[in-house]
Amino acid sequence: MENLTLHLLEPSHFHAALLLGQLDARVHLPIQVHAGFLWDDQPFLGWVKSLENRGWNLNQIQWNRSEDPVASILKSKGTPVALLAGQNQSKPDRILRLLFGNVPVLCDKPLWVTEFSGRPLANFLETTTKTIFLDDCMTERFEPAFALQRLLLTEGIPDFELRSGKPNRNRFQLGNTHHLAKKVEGISIKRSSAFFETETYGDPFADVGVHLVDHFLGLLSSMGVSTQSLATEPGTVNSTWSHLDPQSLRISTESEAPLFPIEQVWEGGQGDSRGQISTHWLADEENLPPEGQFAIVHGNGCSLVAAMDPITQSMELDLVGLSAKERSKKMATMSAIIEKLPAPWPKTSLDATRFGIRMPPPKLPWSIHSKRFPLILTRFLDRIHKRHPLSSYESEKLRLKYFLSAGANRRAPNRHIPINPFL
């Protein structure tokens, strides 16, 4: 395969810069960065500066400002591969134009943020006969505890059956907590003011909640639950809003502070695939609790809970609601199934806990983006090299995933009653 040129299209999200820390040998330098004339490059330049301090040469980046960044990529020489980071309403149109121009596209964050903006791209993915290369890199897709949870359900925990369900009882619950301001590898990251313009920038649930949609669909598949109802009735997103100061990113009582959905809960449709995904955004404070995630599958008589301990970074898998004797029997299959986990988890040590097992964090934590994204880029280039384009199954999953995140109805904001996803 000839050398490829990596094109970053308005890389407003820091993940794009992290890719520069470790490149696949097939990528030909310099990296091309494309942006409109009004794009604020300061956050991106801050990351590049941090990489320069670690030995990165700024001459390995070439800037391209134009009225139409996509046109610049399509007119470029060589064999381009495009990376789109960030999130805005023009993103699906840009992806569509690049795919029409036979440019492979790797995306961070959702491919589209509203059903209307994404419809042309969704229709194209459903009907095209072109050989296209498209993938999305979701950072939480392969959390080891989640992978183990799916494997256990696929293999079958003795006597564990999915709860039949009542009208107000969810059978699947997933949730995550995300910071509006945080430090990543020692560098302070804050959301830009554009992030709070939800009508034009996109829905915050689609920004973060969609990370868990992959695991939700994986759970459905492992339990043999149909996803057909999600294609016709993706459900509803309920929001609890707060006023946020765009400068400090703290909750404010000032009238000029914009409203932002600080809590959002997606409630699945009414079919066999009922579920719930919650997203909590934490405003900036002196002592922010760590970010975290969990996934719960409710069975008859007990629930299988996968979570990451935000303090120790340990992965935990618990059977809640059983006696110690019953729990021991159901977890007896753990030793065999753990061997099926992807690296670096095979043959890892497992510590017994009161409710299940705890897996200590690997030496290279999965959650560090600078370690994960280069691996994702290499995997995508391997797919191009081996001529393994997007299959019909993968296309269907992609459309279904974003139909959940962007196609679900958004109810009027409830500004008085907080939503508790743990109820």
Coordinates of N, CA, C and O in Angstrom, one line a residue, residues 285-403:
E285 N -15.5 22.4 39.3 CA -15.4 22.7 40.7 C -14.0 22.4 41.2 O -13.1 22.0 40.4
E286 N -13.7 22.8 42.4 CA -12.3 22.6 42.9 C -11.9 21.2 43.0 O -10.8 20.8 42.6
N287 N -12.8 20.3 43.5 CA -12.5 18.9 43.7 C -13.6 18.1 42.9 O -14.5 17.6 43.5
L288 N -13.3 17.9 41.6 CA -14.3 17.1 40.8 C -14.1 15.6 41.1 O -12.9 15.1 41.2
P289 N -15.2 14.9 41.3 CA -15.0 13.4 41.4 C -14.5 12.9 40.0 O -14.8 13.5 39.0
P290 N -13.9 11.8 40.0 CA -13.4 11.2 38.7 C -14.6 10.8 37.8 O -15.7 10.6 38.3
E291 N -14.3 10.8 36.6 CA -15.3 10.3 35.6 C -15.5 8.8 35.8 O -14.6 8.1 36.2
G292 N -16.6 8.3 35.5 CA -16.9 6.8 35.6 C -18.0 6.4 34.7 O -18.8 7.2 34.2
Q293 N -18.1 5.0 34.6 CA -19.2 4.4 33.8 C -19.7 3.2 34.5 O -19.0 2.6 35.3
F294 N -20.9 2.8 34.1 CA -21.4 1.5 34.6 C -22.4 1.0 33.6 O -22.9 1.7 32.7
A295 N -22.7 -0.3 33.7 CA -23.6 -1.0 32.8 C -24.3 -2.1 33.6 O -23.6 -3.0 34.2
I296 N -25.6 -2.1 33.7 CA -26.4 -3.1 34.5 C -27.3 -3.8 33.6 O -28.1 -3.3 32.8
V297 N -27.3 -5.2 33.7 CA -28.3 -6.0 33.1 C -29.1 -6.7 34.2 O -28.6 -7.4 35.0
H298 N -30.4 -6.4 34.2 CA -31.3 -6.9 35.2 C -31.8 -8.3 34.8 O -32.4 -8.5 33.8
G299 N -31.5 -9.3 35.7 CA -32.0 -10.6 35.5 C -33.1 -10.9 36.5 O -33.4 -10.1 37.4
N300 N -33.6 -12.1 36.4 CA -34.6 -12.6 37.4 C -33.9 -12.9 38.7 O -33.1 -13.9 38.8
G301 N -34.1 -12.1 39.7 CA -33.5 -12.4 41.0 C -32.2 -11.8 41.3 O -31.7 -11.7 42.4
C302 N -31.5 -11.2 40.2 CA -30.2 -10.6 40.4 C -29.9 -9.7 39.2 O -30.6 -9.8 38.2
S303 N -28.9 -8.9 39.4 CA -28.4 -8.0 38.3 C -26.9 -8.2 38.1 O -26.2 -8.3 39.1
L304 N -26.5 -8.1 36.8 CA -25.1 -8.2 36.5 C -24.6 -6.8 36.2 O -25.0 -6.2 35.3
V305 N -23.7 -6.3 37.1 CA -23.2 -4.9 37.0 C -21.7 -4.9 36.6 O -20.9 -5.5 37.2
A306 N -21.4 -4.1 35.6 CA -20.0 -3.9 35.2 C -19.7 -2.4 35.4 O -20.6 -1.5 35.1
A307 N -18.6 -2.1 36.0 CA -18.2 -0.7 36.3 C -16.7 -0.6 36.4 O -16.0 -1.5 36.6
M308 N -16.3 0.7 36.3 CA -14.9 1.0 36.5 C -14.8 1.8 37.8 O -15.6 2.8 37.9
D309 N -14.0 1.4 38.7 CA -13.8 2.2 39.9 C -13.0 3.5 39.5 O -11.9 3.4 39.1
P310 N -13.6 4.6 39.7 CA -13.0 5.9 39.2 C -11.8 6.3 40.0 O -10.9 7.0 39.5
I311 N -11.6 5.7 41.2 CA -10.5 6.1 42.0 C -9.3 5.2 41.7 O -8.2 5.7 41.4
T312 N -9.5 3.9 41.7 CA -8.4 2.9 41.4 C -8.2 2.5 40.0 O -7.2 1.9 39.6
Q313 N -9.2 2.8 39.1 CA -9.2 2.4 37.7 C -9.4 0.9 37.6 O -9.3 0.4 36.5
S314 N -9.7 0.2 38.7 CA -10.0 -1.2 38.6 C -11.3 -1.5 37.9 O -12.2 -0.6 38.0
M315 N -11.4 -2.6 37.2 CA -12.7 -3.0 36.6 C -13.4 -4.0 37.5 O -12.8 -5.0 38.0
E316 N -14.7 -3.8 37.7 CA -15.4 -4.6 38.6 C -16.6 -5.2 37.9 O -17.3 -4.6 37.1
L317 N -16.9 -6.5 38.2 CA -18.1 -7.2 37.7 C -18.8 -7.8 38.9 O -18.2 -8.7 39.5
D318 N -20.0 -7.4 39.2 CA -20.7 -7.9 40.4 C -22.0 -8.5 40.0 O -22.7 -8.0 39.1
L319 N -22.4 -9.5 40.8 CA -23.7 -10.1 40.7 C -24.4 -9.6 42.0 O -24.1 -10.0 43.1
V320 N -25.4 -8.7 41.8 CA -26.0 -8.1 43.0 C -27.4 -8.7 43.2 O -28.1 -8.9 42.2
G321 N -27.8 -8.9 44.4 CA -29.1 -9.5 44.7 C -29.1 -10.9 45.0 O -30.2 -11.5 45.1
L322 N -28.0 -11.6 45.1 CA -27.9 -13.0 45.4 C -27.2 -13.3 46.7 O -26.4 -12.4 47.2
S323 N -27.5 -14.4 47.3 CA -26.7 -14.9 48.5 C -25.3 -15.2 48.0 O -25.0 -15.5 46.8
A324 N -24.4 -15.2 49.0 CA -23.0 -15.5 48.7 C -22.8 -16.9 48.0 O -22.1 -17.1 47.1
K325 N -23.6 -17.9 48.5 CA -23.5 -19.3 47.9 C -24.0 -19.3 46.5 O -23.4 -19.9 45.6
E326 N -25.1 -18.6 46.2 CA -25.7 -18.6 44.8 C -24.7 -17.9 43.9 O -24.5 -18.2 42.8
R327 N -24.2 -16.8 44.4 CA -23.3 -16.0 43.6 C -22.0 -16.7 43.2 O -21.6 -16.7 42.1
S328 N -21.5 -17.5 44.1 CA -20.3 -18.3 43.9 C -20.6 -19.3 42.7 O -19.7 -19.5 41.9
K329 N -21.7 -19.9 42.7 CA -22.1 -20.9 41.6 C -22.1 -20.2 40.3 O -21.6 -20.7 39.3
K330 N -22.7 -19.0 40.2 CA -22.9 -18.3 38.9 C -21.6 -17.8 38.4 O -21.4 -17.6 37.2
M331 N -20.7 -17.4 39.3 CA -19.4 -16.9 38.9 C -18.4 -17.9 38.6 O -17.2 -17.6 38.3
A332 N -18.7 -19.2 38.7 CA -17.8 -20.3 38.5 C -17.2 -20.3 37.1 O -16.2 -20.9 36.8
T333 N -18.0 -19.8 36.1 CA -17.5 -19.8 34.7 C -16.5 -18.7 34.4 O -16.0 -18.7 33.3
M334 N -16.1 -17.9 35.4 CA -15.3 -16.7 35.1 C -13.9 -17.1 34.6 O -13.4 -16.5 33.7
S335 N -13.3 -18.1 35.2 CA -11.9 -18.4 34.8 C -11.7 -18.8 33.4 O -10.8 -18.4 32.7
A336 N -12.7 -19.5 32.8 CA -12.6 -19.9 31.4 C -12.9 -18.7 30.5 O -12.2 -18.6 29.5
I337 N -13.8 -17.9 30.9 CA -14.2 -16.8 30.0 C -13.2 -15.7 30.0 O -13.0 -15.0 28.9
I338 N -12.5 -15.5 31.0 CA -11.5 -14.4 31.1 C -10.4 -14.6 30.1 O -9.8 -13.7 29.6
E339 N -10.2 -15.9 29.7 CA -9.1 -16.2 28.7 C -9.5 -15.6 27.3 O -8.6 -15.4 26.4
K340 N -10.8 -15.3 27.1 CA -11.3 -14.8 25.8 C -11.2 -13.3 25.7 O -11.4 -12.7 24.6
L341 N -10.8 -12.6 26.7 CA -10.7 -11.2 26.7 C -9.5 -10.7 25.8 O -8.5 -11.4 25.8
P342 N -9.6 -9.6 25.1 CA -8.5 -9.1 24.3 C -7.4 -8.6 25.2 O -7.6 -8.3 26.4
A343 N -6.2 -8.5 24.6 CA -5.0 -8.0 25.4 C -5.3 -6.6 25.9 O -6.0 -5.9 25.2
P344 N -4.8 -6.2 27.1 CA -3.9 -6.9 27.9 C -4.5 -7.8 29.0 O -3.8 -8.0 30.0
W345 N -5.8 -8.2 28.9 CA -6.4 -8.8 30.0 C -6.4 -10.3 30.1 O -6.6 -10.8 31.2
P346 N -6.0 -11.1 29.1 CA -5.9 -12.5 29.4 C -5.0 -12.9 30.5 O -3.9 -12.3 30.7
K347 N -5.4 -13.8 31.3 CA -4.6 -14.4 32.4 C -4.3 -13.3 33.5 O -3.3 -13.4 34.2
T348 N -5.1 -12.2 33.5 CA -4.9 -11.2 34.6 C -5.3 -11.8 35.9 O -6.1 -12.7 36.0
S349 N -4.8 -11.2 37.0 CA -5.3 -11.6 38.3 C -6.7 -11.1 38.6 O -7.0 -10.1 38.2
L350 N -7.4 -12.0 39.2 CA -8.8 -11.7 39.6 C -8.9 -11.7 41.1 O -8.6 -12.7 41.7
D351 N -9.4 -10.6 41.7 CA -9.6 -10.6 43.1 C -11.0 -10.8 43.5 O -11.9 -10.0 42.9
A352 N -11.3 -11.7 44.3 CA -12.7 -12.0 44.7 C -13.2 -10.8 45.7 O -12.4 -10.3 46.5
T353 N -14.4 -10.4 45.5 CA -15.0 -9.3 46.3 C -16.3 -9.9 46.9 O -16.7 -11.0 46.6
R354 N -16.9 -9.1 47.7 CA -18.2 -9.5 48.3 C -19.2 -9.9 47.3 O -20.0 -10.8 47.5
F355 N -19.2 -9.1 46.2 CA -20.3 -9.3 45.2 C -19.9 -9.9 43.9 O -20.7 -10.2 43.1
G356 N -18.6 -10.0 43.7 CA -18.1 -10.6 42.4 C -16.6 -10.6 42.3 O -16.0 -11.2 43.2
I357 N -16.1 -10.0 41.3 CA -14.7 -10.0 41.0 C -14.2 -8.6 40.7 O -14.9 -7.8 40.2
R358 N -12.9 -8.4 41.0 CA -12.3 -7.1 40.6 C -11.0 -7.4 39.8 O -10.2 -8.3 40.2
M359 N -10.9 -6.7 38.7 CA -9.7 -6.9 37.9 C -8.8 -5.6 38.0 O -9.3 -4.5 37.8
P360 N -7.6 -5.8 38.5 CA -6.7 -4.6 38.6 C -6.5 -3.9 37.2 O -6.5 -4.6 36.2
P361 N -6.2 -2.6 37.2 CA -6.0 -2.0 35.9 C -4.7 -2.5 35.2 O -3.8 -2.8 35.9
P362 N -4.8 -2.5 33.9 CA -3.5 -2.9 33.2 C -2.5 -1.9 33.3 O -2.7 -0.7 33.7
K363 N -1.2 -2.2 32.9 CA -0.1 -1.3 33.0 C -0.3 -0.1 32.1 O 0.1 1.0 32.4
L364 N -1.0 -0.4 31.0 CA -1.3 0.7 30.0 C -2.8 0.9 30.0 O -3.5 0.2 29.3
P365 N -3.3 1.8 30.8 CA -4.8 1.9 31.0 C -5.5 2.1 29.6 O -5.0 2.9 28.8
W366 N -6.6 1.4 29.4 CA -7.3 1.5 28.2 C -7.9 2.9 28.0 O -8.2 3.3 26.9
S367 N -8.1 3.6 29.1 CA -8.8 4.9 29.0 C -7.9 6.1 28.5 O -8.4 7.2 28.3
I368 N -6.6 5.9 28.4 CA -5.7 7.0 28.0 C -5.8 7.1 26.5 O -5.3 6.2 25.8
H369 N -6.3 8.2 26.0 CA -6.6 8.4 24.6 C -5.3 8.3 23.8 O -5.3 7.8 22.7
S370 N -4.2 8.9 24.3 CA -3.0 8.9 23.5 C -2.4 7.5 23.3 O -1.6 7.4 22.3
K371 N -2.8 6.6 24.1 CA -2.4 5.2 23.8 C -3.4 4.5 22.9 O -3.0 3.6 22.1
R372 N -4.6 4.8 23.0 CA -5.7 4.1 22.2 C -5.8 4.6 20.8 O -6.0 3.8 19.9
F373 N -5.8 5.9 20.6 CA -6.1 6.4 19.2 C -5.0 6.0 18.2 O -5.4 5.7 17.1
P374 N -3.7 5.9 18.5 CA -2.8 5.4 17.5 C -3.2 4.0 17.1 O -3.0 3.6 15.9
L375 N -3.6 3.2 18.1 CA -4.0 1.8 17.8 C -5.2 1.8 16.9 O -5.3 0.9 15.9
I376 N -6.2 2.7 17.1 CA -7.3 2.7 16.3 C -7.0 3.1 14.8 O -7.5 2.6 13.9
L377 N -6.1 4.1 14.7 CA -5.6 4.5 13.4 C -5.0 3.4 12.6 O -5.3 3.1 11.4
T378 N -4.1 2.6 13.3 CA -3.4 1.5 12.7 C -4.4 0.5 12.2 O -4.4 -0.1 11.1
R379 N -5.4 0.2 13.1 CA -6.5 -0.8 12.7 C -7.2 -0.4 11.5 O -7.6 -1.2 10.6
F380 N -7.5 0.9 11.4 CA -8.2 1.5 10.2 C -7.4 1.3 9.0 O -7.9 1.0 7.9
L381 N -6.1 1.7 9.1 CA -5.2 1.5 7.9 C -5.1 0.1 7.5 O -5.0 -0.2 6.3
D382 N -5.1 -0.8 8.5 CA -5.1 -2.3 8.1 C -6.3 -2.6 7.3 O -6.2 -3.4 6.3
R383 N -7.4 -2.1 7.7 CA -8.6 -2.4 6.9 C -8.5 -1.9 5.5 O -9.0 -2.6 4.6
I384 N -8.0 -0.7 5.3 CA -7.8 -0.2 4.0 C -6.8 -1.1 3.2 O -7.1 -1.4 2.0
H385 N -5.7 -1.4 3.8 CA -4.7 -2.2 3.2 C -5.2 -3.6 2.7 O -4.9 -4.1 1.6
K386 N -6.1 -4.2 3.6 CA -6.6 -5.5 3.3 C -7.9 -5.5 2.4 O -8.5 -6.5 2.1
R387 N -8.3 -4.3 2.1 CA -9.5 -4.1 1.3 C -10.7 -4.7 2.0 O -11.5 -5.4 1.4
H388 N -10.9 -4.4 3.3 CA -12.0 -4.8 4.0 C -12.9 -3.6 4.3 O -12.8 -3.0 5.3
P389 N -13.8 -3.2 3.3 CA -14.6 -2.0 3.5 C -15.8 -2.3 4.5 O -15.9 -3.4 5.1
L390 N -16.6 -1.3 4.7 CA -17.7 -1.4 5.6 C -18.7 -2.4 5.1 O -19.2 -2.3 3.9
S391 N -19.0 -3.4 5.9 CA -19.9 -4.5 5.4 C -21.4 -4.0 5.7 O -21.6 -3.0 6.3
S392 N -22.3 -4.7 5.1 CA -23.7 -4.4 5.3 C -24.1 -4.4 6.7 O -24.9 -3.6 7.2
Y393 N -23.6 -5.4 7.5 CA -23.9 -5.5 8.9 C -23.3 -4.3 9.7 O -24.0 -3.8 10.5
E394 N -22.1 -4.0 9.4 CA -21.5 -2.8 10.1 C -22.2 -1.5 9.7 O -22.4 -0.7 10.6
S395 N -22.6 -1.4 8.5 CA -23.4 -0.2 8.1 C -24.7 -0.2 8.8 O -25.1 0.9 9.3
E396 N -25.4 -1.3 9.0 CA -26.7 -1.3 9.7 C -26.5 -1.0 11.1 O -27.2 -0.2 11.7
K397 N -25.4 -1.5 11.8 CA -25.1 -1.2 13.1 C -24.8 0.3 13.3 O -25.2 0.9 14.3
L398 N -24.1 0.9 12.4 CA -23.7 2.3 12.4 C -25.0 3.2 12.4 O -25.1 4.1 13.2
R399 N -25.9 2.8 11.4 CA -27.1 3.6 11.3 C -28.0 3.5 12.5 O -28.5 4.4 13.0
L400 N -28.1 2.2 13.0 CA -28.9 2.0 14.2 C -28.4 2.7 15.4 O -29.1 3.3 16.2
K401 N -27.0 2.7 15.6 CA -26.4 3.4 16.7 C -26.7 4.9 16.8 O -27.1 5.4 17.8
Y402 N -26.6 5.5 15.6 CA -26.8 6.9 15.6 C -28.3 7.3 15.5 O -28.7 8.4 15.8
F403 N -29.1 6.3 15.1 CA -30.5 6.6 15.1 C -31.0 6.6 16.6 O -31.9 7.4 17.0

